[in-house]
Coordinates of C-alpha atoms (C1' of nucleotides) in Angstrom, one line a residue:
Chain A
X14 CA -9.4 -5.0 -31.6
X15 CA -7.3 -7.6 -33.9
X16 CA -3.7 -7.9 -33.5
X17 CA -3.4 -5.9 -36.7
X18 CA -5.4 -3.0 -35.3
X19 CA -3.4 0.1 -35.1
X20 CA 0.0 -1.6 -35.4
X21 CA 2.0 1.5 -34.0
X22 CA -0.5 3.0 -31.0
X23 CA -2.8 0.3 -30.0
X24 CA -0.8 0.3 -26.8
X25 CA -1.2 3.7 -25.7
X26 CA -2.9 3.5 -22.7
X27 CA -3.7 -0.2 -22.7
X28 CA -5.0 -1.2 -19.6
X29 CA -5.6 2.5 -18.5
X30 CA -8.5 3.5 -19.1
X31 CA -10.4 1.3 -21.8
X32 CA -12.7 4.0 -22.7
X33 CA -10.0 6.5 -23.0
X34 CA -10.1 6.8 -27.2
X35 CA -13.1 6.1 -29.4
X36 CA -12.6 4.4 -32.4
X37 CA -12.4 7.4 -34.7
X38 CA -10.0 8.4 -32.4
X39 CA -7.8 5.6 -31.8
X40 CA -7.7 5.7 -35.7
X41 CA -6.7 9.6 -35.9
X42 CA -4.1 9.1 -33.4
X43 CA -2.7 6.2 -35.2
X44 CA -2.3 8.0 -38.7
X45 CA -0.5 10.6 -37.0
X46 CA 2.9 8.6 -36.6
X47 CA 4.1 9.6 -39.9
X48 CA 7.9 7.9 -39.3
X49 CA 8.9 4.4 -37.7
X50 CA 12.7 3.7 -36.9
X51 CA 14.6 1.0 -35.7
X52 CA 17.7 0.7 -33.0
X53 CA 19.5 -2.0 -32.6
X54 CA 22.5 -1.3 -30.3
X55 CA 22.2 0.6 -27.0
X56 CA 21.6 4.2 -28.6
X57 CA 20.6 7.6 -27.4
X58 CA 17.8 8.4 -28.8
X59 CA 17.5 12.1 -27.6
X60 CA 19.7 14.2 -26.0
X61 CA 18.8 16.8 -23.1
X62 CA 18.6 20.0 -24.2
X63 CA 17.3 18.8 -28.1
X64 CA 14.7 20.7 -29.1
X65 CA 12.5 18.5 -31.4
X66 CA 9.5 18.8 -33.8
X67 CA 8.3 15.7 -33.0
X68 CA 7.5 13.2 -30.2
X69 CA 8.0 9.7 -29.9
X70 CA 5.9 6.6 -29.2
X71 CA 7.5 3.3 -28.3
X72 CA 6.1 0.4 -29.9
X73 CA 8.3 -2.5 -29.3
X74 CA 11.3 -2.9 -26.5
X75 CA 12.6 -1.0 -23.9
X76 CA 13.8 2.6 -22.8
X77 CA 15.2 4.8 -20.0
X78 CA 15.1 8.6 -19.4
X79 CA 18.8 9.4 -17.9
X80 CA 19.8 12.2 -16.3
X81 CA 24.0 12.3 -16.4
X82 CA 25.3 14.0 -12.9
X83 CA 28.5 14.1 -11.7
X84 CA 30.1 11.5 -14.2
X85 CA 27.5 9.5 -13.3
X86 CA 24.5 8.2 -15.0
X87 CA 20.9 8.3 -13.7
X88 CA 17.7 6.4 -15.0
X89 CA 14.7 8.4 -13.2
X90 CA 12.1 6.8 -15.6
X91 CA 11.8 3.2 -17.9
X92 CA 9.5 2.9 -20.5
X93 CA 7.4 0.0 -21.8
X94 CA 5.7 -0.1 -25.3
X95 CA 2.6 2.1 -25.4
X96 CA 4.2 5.4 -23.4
X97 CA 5.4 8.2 -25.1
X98 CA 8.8 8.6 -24.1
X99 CA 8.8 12.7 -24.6
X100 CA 5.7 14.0 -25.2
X101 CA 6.1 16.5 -22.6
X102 CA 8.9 18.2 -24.5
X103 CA 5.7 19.3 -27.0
X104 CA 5.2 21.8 -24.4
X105 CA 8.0 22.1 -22.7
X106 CA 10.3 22.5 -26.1
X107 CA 13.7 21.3 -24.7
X108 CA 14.2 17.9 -23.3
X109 CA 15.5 18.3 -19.6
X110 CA 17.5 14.4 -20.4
X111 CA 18.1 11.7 -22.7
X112 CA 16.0 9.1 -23.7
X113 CA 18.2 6.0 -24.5
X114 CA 17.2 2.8 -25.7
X115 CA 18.0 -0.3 -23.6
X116 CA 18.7 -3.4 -25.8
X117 CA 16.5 -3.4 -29.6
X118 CA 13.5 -0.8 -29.9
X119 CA 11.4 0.3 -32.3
X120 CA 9.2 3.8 -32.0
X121 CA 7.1 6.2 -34.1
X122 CA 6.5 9.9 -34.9
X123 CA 4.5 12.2 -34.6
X124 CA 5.2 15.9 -35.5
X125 CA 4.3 19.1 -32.9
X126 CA 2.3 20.9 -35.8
X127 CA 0.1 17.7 -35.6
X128 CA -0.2 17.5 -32.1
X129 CA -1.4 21.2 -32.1
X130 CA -3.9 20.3 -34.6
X131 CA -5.4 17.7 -32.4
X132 CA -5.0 20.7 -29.6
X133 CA -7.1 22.8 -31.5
X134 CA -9.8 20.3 -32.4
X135 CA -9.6 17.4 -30.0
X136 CA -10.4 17.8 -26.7
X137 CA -11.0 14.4 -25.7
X138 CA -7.8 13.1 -27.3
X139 CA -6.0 15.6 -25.9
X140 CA -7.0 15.3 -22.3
X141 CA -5.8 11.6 -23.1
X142 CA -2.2 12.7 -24.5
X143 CA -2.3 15.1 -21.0
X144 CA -3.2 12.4 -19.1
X145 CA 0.0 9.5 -20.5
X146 CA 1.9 12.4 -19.2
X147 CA 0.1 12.8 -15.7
X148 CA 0.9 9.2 -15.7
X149 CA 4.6 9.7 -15.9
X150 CA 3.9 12.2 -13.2
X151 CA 2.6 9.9 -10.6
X152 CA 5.3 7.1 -11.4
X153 CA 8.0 9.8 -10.8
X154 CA 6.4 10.5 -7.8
X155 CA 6.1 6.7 -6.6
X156 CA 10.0 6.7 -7.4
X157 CA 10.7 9.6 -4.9
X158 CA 9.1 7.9 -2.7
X159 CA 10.5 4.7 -3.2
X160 CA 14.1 6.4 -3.2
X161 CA 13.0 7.9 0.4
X162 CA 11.7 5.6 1.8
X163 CA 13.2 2.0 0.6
X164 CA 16.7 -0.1 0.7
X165 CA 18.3 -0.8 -2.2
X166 CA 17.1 -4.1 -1.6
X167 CA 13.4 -2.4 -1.6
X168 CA 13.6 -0.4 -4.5
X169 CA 14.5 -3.2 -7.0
X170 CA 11.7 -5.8 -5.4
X171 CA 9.5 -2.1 -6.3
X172 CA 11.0 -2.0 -9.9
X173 CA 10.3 -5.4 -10.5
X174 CA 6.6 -5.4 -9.3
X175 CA 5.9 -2.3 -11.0
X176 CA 7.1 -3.3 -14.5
X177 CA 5.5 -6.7 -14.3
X178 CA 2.1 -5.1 -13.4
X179 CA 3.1 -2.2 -16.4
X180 CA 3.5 -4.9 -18.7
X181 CA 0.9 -7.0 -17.8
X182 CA -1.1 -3.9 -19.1
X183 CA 0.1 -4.3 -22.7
X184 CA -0.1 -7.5 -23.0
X185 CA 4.1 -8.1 -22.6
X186 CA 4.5 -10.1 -20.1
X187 CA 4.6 -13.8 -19.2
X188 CA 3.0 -16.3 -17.0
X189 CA 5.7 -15.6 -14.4
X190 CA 7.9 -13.3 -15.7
X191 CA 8.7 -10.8 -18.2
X192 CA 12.0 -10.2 -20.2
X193 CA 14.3 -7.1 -19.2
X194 CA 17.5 -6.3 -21.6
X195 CA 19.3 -4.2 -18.5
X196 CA 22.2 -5.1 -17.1
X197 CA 23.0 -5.0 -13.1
X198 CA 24.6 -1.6 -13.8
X199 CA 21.5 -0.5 -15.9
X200 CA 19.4 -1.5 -12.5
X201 CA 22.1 -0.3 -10.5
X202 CA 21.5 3.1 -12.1
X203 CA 17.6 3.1 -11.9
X204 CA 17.8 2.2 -7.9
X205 CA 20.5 4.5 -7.1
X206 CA 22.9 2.4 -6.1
X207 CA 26.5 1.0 -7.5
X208 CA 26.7 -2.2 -9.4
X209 CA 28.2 -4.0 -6.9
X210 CA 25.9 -3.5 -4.6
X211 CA 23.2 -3.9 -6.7
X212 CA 25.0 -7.4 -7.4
X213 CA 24.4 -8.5 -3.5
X214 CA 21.1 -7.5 -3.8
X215 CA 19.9 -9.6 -6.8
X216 CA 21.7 -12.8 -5.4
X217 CA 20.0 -12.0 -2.1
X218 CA 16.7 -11.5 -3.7
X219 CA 16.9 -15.2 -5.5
X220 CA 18.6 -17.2 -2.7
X221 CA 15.4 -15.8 -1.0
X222 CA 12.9 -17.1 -3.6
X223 CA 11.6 -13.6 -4.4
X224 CA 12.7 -13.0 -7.4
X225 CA 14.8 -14.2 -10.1
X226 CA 16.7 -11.8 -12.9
X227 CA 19.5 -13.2 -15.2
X228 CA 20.5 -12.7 -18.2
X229 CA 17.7 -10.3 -19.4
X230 CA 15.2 -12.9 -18.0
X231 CA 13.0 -11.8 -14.8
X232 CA 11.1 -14.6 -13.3
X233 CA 9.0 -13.6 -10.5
X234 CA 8.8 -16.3 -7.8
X235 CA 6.9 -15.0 -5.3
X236 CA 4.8 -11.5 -6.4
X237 CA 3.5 -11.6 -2.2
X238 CA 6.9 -11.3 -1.0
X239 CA 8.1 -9.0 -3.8
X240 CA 5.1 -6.7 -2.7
X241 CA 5.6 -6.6 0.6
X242 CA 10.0 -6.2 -0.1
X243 CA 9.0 -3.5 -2.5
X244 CA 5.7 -1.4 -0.5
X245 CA 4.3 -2.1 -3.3
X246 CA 0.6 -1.0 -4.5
X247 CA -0.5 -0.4 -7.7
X248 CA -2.8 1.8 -7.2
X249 CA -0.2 4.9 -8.3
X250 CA -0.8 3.0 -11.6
X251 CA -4.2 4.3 -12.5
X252 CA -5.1 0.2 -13.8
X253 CA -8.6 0.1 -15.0
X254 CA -11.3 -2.4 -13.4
X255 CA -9.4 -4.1 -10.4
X256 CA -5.7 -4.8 -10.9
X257 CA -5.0 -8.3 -12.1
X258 CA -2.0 -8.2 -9.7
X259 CA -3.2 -7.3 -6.7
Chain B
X12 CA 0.6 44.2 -14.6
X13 CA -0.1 45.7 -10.8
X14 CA 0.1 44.1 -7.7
X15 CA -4.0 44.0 -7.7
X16 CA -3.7 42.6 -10.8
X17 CA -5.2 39.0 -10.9
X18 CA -4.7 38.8 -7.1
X19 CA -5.5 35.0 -7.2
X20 CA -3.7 33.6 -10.0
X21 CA -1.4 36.4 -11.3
X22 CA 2.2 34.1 -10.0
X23 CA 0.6 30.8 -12.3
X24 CA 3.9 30.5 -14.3
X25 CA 5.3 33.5 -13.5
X26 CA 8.8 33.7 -14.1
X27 CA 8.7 31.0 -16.3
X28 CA 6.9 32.1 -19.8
X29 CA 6.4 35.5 -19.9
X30 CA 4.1 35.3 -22.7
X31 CA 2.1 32.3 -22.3
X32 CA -1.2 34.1 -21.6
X33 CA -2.7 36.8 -23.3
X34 CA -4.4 39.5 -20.8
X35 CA -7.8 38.4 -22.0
X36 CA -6.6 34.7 -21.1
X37 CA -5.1 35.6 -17.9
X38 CA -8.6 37.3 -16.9
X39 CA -10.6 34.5 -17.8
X40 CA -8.7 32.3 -15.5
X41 CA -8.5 34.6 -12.8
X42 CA -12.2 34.0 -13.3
X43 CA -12.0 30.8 -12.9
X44 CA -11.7 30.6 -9.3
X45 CA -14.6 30.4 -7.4
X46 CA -14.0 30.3 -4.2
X47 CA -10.7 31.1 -1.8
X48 CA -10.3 28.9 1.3
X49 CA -7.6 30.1 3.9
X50 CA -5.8 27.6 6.5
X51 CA -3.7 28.4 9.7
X52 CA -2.4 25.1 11.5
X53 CA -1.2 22.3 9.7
X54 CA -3.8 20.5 7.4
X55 CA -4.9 17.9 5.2
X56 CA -6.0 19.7 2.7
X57 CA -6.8 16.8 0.3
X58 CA -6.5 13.1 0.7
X59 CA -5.2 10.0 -1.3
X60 CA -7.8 8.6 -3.1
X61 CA -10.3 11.8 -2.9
X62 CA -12.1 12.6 -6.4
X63 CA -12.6 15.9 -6.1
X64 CA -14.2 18.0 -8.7
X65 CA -12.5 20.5 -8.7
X66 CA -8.7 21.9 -8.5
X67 CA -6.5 24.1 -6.5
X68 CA -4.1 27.0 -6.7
X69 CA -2.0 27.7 -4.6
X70 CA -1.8 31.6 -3.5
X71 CA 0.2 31.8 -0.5
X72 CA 1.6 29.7 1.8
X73 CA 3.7 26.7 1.5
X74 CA 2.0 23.4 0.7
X75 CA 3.7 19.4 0.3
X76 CA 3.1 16.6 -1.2
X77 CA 2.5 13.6 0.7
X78 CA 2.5 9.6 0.5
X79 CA 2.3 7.7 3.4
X80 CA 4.1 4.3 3.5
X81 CA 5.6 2.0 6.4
X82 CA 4.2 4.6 8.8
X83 CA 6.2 7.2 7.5
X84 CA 5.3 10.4 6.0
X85 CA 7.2 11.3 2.9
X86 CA 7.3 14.8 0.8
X87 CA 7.5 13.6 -2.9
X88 CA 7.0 17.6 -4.0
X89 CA 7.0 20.7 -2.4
X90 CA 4.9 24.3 -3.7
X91 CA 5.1 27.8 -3.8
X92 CA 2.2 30.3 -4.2
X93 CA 1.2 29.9 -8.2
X94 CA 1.5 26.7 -8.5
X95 CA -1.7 24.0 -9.1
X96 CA -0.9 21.7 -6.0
X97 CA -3.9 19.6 -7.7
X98 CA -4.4 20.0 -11.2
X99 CA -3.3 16.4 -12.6
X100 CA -6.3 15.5 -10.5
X101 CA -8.7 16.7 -13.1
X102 CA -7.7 14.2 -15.9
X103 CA -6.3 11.6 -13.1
X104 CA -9.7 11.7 -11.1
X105 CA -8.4 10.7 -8.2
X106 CA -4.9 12.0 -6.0
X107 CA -2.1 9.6 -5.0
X108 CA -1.0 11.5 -2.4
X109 CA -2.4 14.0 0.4
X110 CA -1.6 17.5 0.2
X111 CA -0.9 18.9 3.2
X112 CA -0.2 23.1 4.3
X113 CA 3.1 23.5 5.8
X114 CA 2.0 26.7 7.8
X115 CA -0.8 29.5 6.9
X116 CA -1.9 29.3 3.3
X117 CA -4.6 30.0 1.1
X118 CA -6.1 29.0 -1.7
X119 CA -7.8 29.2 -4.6
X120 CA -10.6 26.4 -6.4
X121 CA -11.1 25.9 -9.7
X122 CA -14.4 23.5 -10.5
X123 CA -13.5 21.0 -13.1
X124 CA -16.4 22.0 -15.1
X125 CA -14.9 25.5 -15.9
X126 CA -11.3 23.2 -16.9
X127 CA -13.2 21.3 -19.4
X128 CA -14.5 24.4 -21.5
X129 CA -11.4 25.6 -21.4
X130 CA -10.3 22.6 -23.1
X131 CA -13.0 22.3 -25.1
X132 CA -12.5 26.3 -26.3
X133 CA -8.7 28.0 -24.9
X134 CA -6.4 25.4 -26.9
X135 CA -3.5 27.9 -25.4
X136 CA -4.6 28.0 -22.1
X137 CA -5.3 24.3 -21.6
X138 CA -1.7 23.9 -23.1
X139 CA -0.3 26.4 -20.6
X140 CA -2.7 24.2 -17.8
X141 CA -0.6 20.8 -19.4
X142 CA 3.0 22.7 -19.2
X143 CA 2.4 23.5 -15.7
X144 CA 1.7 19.8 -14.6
X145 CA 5.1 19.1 -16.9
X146 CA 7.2 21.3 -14.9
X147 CA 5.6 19.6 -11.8
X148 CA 7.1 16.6 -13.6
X149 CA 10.7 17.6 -14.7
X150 CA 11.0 18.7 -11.0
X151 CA 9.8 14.9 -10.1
X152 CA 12.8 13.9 -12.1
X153 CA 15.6 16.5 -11.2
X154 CA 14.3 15.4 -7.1
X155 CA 14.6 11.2 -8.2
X156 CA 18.2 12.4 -9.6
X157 CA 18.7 13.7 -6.2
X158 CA 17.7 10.9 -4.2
X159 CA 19.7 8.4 -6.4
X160 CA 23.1 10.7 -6.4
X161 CA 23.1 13.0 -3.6
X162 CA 24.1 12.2 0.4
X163 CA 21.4 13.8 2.9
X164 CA 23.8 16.5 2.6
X165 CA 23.6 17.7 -1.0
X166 CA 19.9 16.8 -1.1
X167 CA 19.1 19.2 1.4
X168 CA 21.5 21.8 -0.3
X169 CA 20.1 21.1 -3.7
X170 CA 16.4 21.3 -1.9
X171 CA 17.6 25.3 -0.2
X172 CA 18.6 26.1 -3.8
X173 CA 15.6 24.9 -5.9
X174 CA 13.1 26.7 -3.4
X175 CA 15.4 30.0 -3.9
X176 CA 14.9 30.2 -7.2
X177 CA 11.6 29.0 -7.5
X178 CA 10.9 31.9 -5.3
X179 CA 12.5 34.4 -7.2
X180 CA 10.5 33.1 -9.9
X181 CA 7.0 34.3 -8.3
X182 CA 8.8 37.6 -6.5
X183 CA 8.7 36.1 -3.1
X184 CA 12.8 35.8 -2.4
X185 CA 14.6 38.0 -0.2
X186 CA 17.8 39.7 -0.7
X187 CA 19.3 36.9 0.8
X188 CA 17.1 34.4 2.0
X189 CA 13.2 33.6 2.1
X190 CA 10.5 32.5 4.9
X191 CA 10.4 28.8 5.2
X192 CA 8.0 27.0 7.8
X193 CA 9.4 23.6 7.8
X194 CA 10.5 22.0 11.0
X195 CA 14.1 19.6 10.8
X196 CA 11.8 16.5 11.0
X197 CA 9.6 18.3 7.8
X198 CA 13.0 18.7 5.7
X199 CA 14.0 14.8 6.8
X200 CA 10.4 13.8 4.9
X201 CA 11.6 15.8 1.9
X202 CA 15.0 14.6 1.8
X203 CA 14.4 10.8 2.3
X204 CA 16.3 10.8 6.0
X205 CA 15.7 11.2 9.8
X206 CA 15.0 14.0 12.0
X207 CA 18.5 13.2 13.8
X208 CA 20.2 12.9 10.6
X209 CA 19.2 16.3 9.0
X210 CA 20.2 17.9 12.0
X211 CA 23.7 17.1 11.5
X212 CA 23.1 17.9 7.7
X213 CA 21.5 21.3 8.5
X214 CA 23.8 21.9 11.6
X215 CA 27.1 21.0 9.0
X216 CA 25.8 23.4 6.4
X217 CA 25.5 26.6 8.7
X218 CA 29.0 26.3 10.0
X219 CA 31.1 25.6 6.6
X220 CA 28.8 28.8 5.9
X221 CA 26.9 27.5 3.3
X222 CA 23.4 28.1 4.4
X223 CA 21.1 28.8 7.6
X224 CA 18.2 27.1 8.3
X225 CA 16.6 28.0 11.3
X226 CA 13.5 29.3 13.2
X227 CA 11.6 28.8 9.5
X228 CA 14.2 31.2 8.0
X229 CA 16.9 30.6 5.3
X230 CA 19.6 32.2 4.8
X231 CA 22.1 31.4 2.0
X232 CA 25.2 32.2 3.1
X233 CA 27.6 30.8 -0.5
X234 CA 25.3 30.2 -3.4
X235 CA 27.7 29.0 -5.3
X236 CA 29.0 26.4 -2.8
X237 CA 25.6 25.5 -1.9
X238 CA 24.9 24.8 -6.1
X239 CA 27.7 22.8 -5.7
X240 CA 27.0 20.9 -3.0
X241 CA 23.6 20.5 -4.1
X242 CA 24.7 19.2 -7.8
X243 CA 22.0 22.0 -8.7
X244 CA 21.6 23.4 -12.1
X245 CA 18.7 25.6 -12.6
X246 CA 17.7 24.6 -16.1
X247 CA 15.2 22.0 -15.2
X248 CA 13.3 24.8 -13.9
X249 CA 12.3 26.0 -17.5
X250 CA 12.8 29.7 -15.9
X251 CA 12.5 32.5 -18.9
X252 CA 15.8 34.3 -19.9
X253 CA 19.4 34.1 -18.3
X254 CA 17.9 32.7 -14.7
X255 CA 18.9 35.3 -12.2
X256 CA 20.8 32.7 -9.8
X257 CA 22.9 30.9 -12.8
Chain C
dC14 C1' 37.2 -22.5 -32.1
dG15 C1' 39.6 -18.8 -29.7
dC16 C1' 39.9 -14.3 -28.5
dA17 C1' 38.3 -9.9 -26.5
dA18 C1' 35.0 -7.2 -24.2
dG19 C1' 31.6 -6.8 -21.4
dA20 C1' 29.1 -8.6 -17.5
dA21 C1' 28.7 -10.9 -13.1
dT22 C1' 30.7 -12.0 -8.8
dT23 C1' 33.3 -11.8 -4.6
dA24 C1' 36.4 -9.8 -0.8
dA25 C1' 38.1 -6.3 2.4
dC26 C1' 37.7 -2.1 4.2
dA27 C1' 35.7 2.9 4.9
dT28 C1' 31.8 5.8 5.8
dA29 C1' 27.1 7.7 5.7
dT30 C1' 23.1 6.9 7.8
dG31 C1' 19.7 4.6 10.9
dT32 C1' 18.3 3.6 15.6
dT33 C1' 17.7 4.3 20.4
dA34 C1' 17.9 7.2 24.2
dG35 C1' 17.9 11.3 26.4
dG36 C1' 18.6 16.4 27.6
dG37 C1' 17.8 21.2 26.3
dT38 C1' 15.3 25.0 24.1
dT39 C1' 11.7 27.5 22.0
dT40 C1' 6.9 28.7 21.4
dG41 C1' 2.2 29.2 22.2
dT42 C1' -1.4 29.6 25.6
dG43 C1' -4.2 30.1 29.8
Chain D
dC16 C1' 4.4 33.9 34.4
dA17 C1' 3.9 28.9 34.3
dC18 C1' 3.2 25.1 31.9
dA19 C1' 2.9 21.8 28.1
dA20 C1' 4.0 20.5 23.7
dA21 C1' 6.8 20.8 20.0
dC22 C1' 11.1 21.3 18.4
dC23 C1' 16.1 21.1 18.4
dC24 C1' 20.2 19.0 19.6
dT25 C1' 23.7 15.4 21.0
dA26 C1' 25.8 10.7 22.0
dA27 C1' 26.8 5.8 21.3
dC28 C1' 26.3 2.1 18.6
dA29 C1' 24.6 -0.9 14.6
dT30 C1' 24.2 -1.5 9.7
dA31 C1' 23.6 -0.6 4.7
dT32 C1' 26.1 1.0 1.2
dG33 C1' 30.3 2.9 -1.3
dT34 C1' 35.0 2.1 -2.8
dT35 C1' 38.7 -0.4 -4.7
dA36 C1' 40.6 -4.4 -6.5
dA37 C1' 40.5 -8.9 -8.5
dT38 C1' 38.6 -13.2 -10.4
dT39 C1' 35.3 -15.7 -13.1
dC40 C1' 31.6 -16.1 -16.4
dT41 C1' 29.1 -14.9 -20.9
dT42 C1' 28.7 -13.3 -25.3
dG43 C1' 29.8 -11.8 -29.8
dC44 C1' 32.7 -12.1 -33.5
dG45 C1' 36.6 -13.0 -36.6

DNA sequence: CGCAAGAATTAACATATGTTAGGGTTTGTG
DNA sequence: CACAAACCCTAACATATGTTAATTCTTGCG
């Protein structure tokens, strides 16, 4: 697959399941993004509650699923390009949060009435769109745990692991790093905690030489400790082959 | 429908899309199960890692979600009779977690050959099959909102009111309370704390007369302040109608 | 270049929760 | 009924984290 190959969805799934899609298929699925759109500034995308036509793919950049609760504001999912960010609101009509971009993004479209089509006439490819969503699933789950189980200090030493090794499966991310446009609040919000404690945490975590993040830069510095800070294993992932990381 | 009606699978989604099966496809999947499997003590029921080939319903009983990490055992979802405890295992092919009984259940198997035709022929039923691993995933979300926001104290108040209503979904709520065979330390796993902490929690909730959890029986004493302690808001749920506890 | 807004950082103090230890109570079983 | 094994409960102390309040550092923009 060239660079050029299926500009919009040649992400989906990446480093899943490489057998996932045949080629007619990749090529059905990427002719059914019938709108690209661009955000610049921090914007929500969708609003909890929305009930949409159409689902969206993310293609390029960086979003979060927030739930708002008590004045507060809760990330309980990130997204890297390749996921759909609300496919399961196809089924499930209404979105139970917002999906809100996190620095520049771009994302396609694709209509409900086509992904009932591909319902109707697709198994394969739909067992594939159930599956992204299963995916989701089992990262949600990994989160509970991690929100059970870990220290604040934990849970961001789990983030970072887990979105290196993400985008290490689309191709996104560096020799020792990745870029990240979130803020300490942003993280702060996705590992439960407050930004000034969140604030301690990073510091601790570079003075350490675990990890480094600043200013939307993440250079990892030592993935062994990060795994073993984070209880991280990737296997909740679902990587195909064996897991470049581990 | 009677209560002999589909006395295997007649609670899958029940209270939560009236009309997302016809009679004939609620038949064929009370078809679909081939085989019902009954357990008394605590058990494993399925392990991490396991590929199975087929998946499970849930008929009675009360069954977790587990992932074992640092020597700990924590509950990243909890079921009620109608519920597929393992269906995201037929497109994930194998679980990352065990799933374990919380006191006498039984169950129901589904082979994953029989899922496939469906998808291959029942577009509505496989997309029923999907929305029931979605809700599995909103209620992922609404518990990582939980751990992020909520002291041990409204966790375990937003946990009493979830299982309420996800009771009264499937008919099995009492007037006041419901049955719930989960020991203090078994609550701690699902609310991300220890044993000695959740007995203050549970001990603090019974006498500002909010709820009463003891000897495997609940009884809630002020919904409303229990919602409020709990942060809980029953849309996530995707319950059919005006929800009966709102 | 200079300003304003947001972001990062630090300090001091209050509190929820974890840890360790132990005693009491219930429940199932021979 | 007696016993063991869970389970429930409590206390004392240590610590991670929240809260409030400032100060400095970046960054974007006129």
């Amino acid at each position: 697959m060239t660079e050029d190959s299926y500009p919009r969805t040649r992400r989906f799934l990446q480093g899943r399941s490489r057998d996932a899609l045949d080629v007619r298929e990749r090529s059905l699925l990427e002719s059914l993004v019938d709108e690209v759109q661009q955000f610049t500034s921090p914007h929500t995308i969708l609003k909890r509650g929305d009930v949409q036509d159409r689902s969206t793919i993310l293609i390029e950049g960086t979003v979060a699923r927030v739930i708002h609760e008590g004045g507060k504001r809760h990330i309980v999912a990130l997204h890297v390009p390749g996921d759909f960010v609300d496919l399961h609101a196809f089924t499930l009509k209404r979105l139970d949060h917002d999906v809100v971009s996190m620095g520049a993004v771009r994302v396609g479209y694709v209509t409900h009435d086509a992904l009932t089509r591909v319902l109707e006439t697709e198994p394969n490819l739909s067992k594939m769109l159930w599956y992204s969503t299963l995916l989701d699933a089992a990262m949600h789950r990994e989160w509970i745990m991690k929100m059970e189980h870990l220290s604040a200090h934990g849970r961001l030493a789990h983030l970072m692991a887990e979105l290196w090794q993400r985008l290490t499966f689309v191709d996104l991310a560096g020799e020792s790093g990745f870029a990240l446009p979130l803020t300490q609040q942003e993280l702060a919000d996705s590992c439960g905690t407050t930004s000034i404690h969140m604030n301690r945490v990073v510091r601790k975590l570079r003075e350490t030489g675990v990890v480094d993040i600043s200013r939307g830069q993440v250079t990892i510095l030592d993935f062994d400790e990060l795994k073993r800070v984070g209880a991280f294993d990737a296997a909740y992932l679902y990587g195909e082959g064996p897991l470049k990381l581990i």
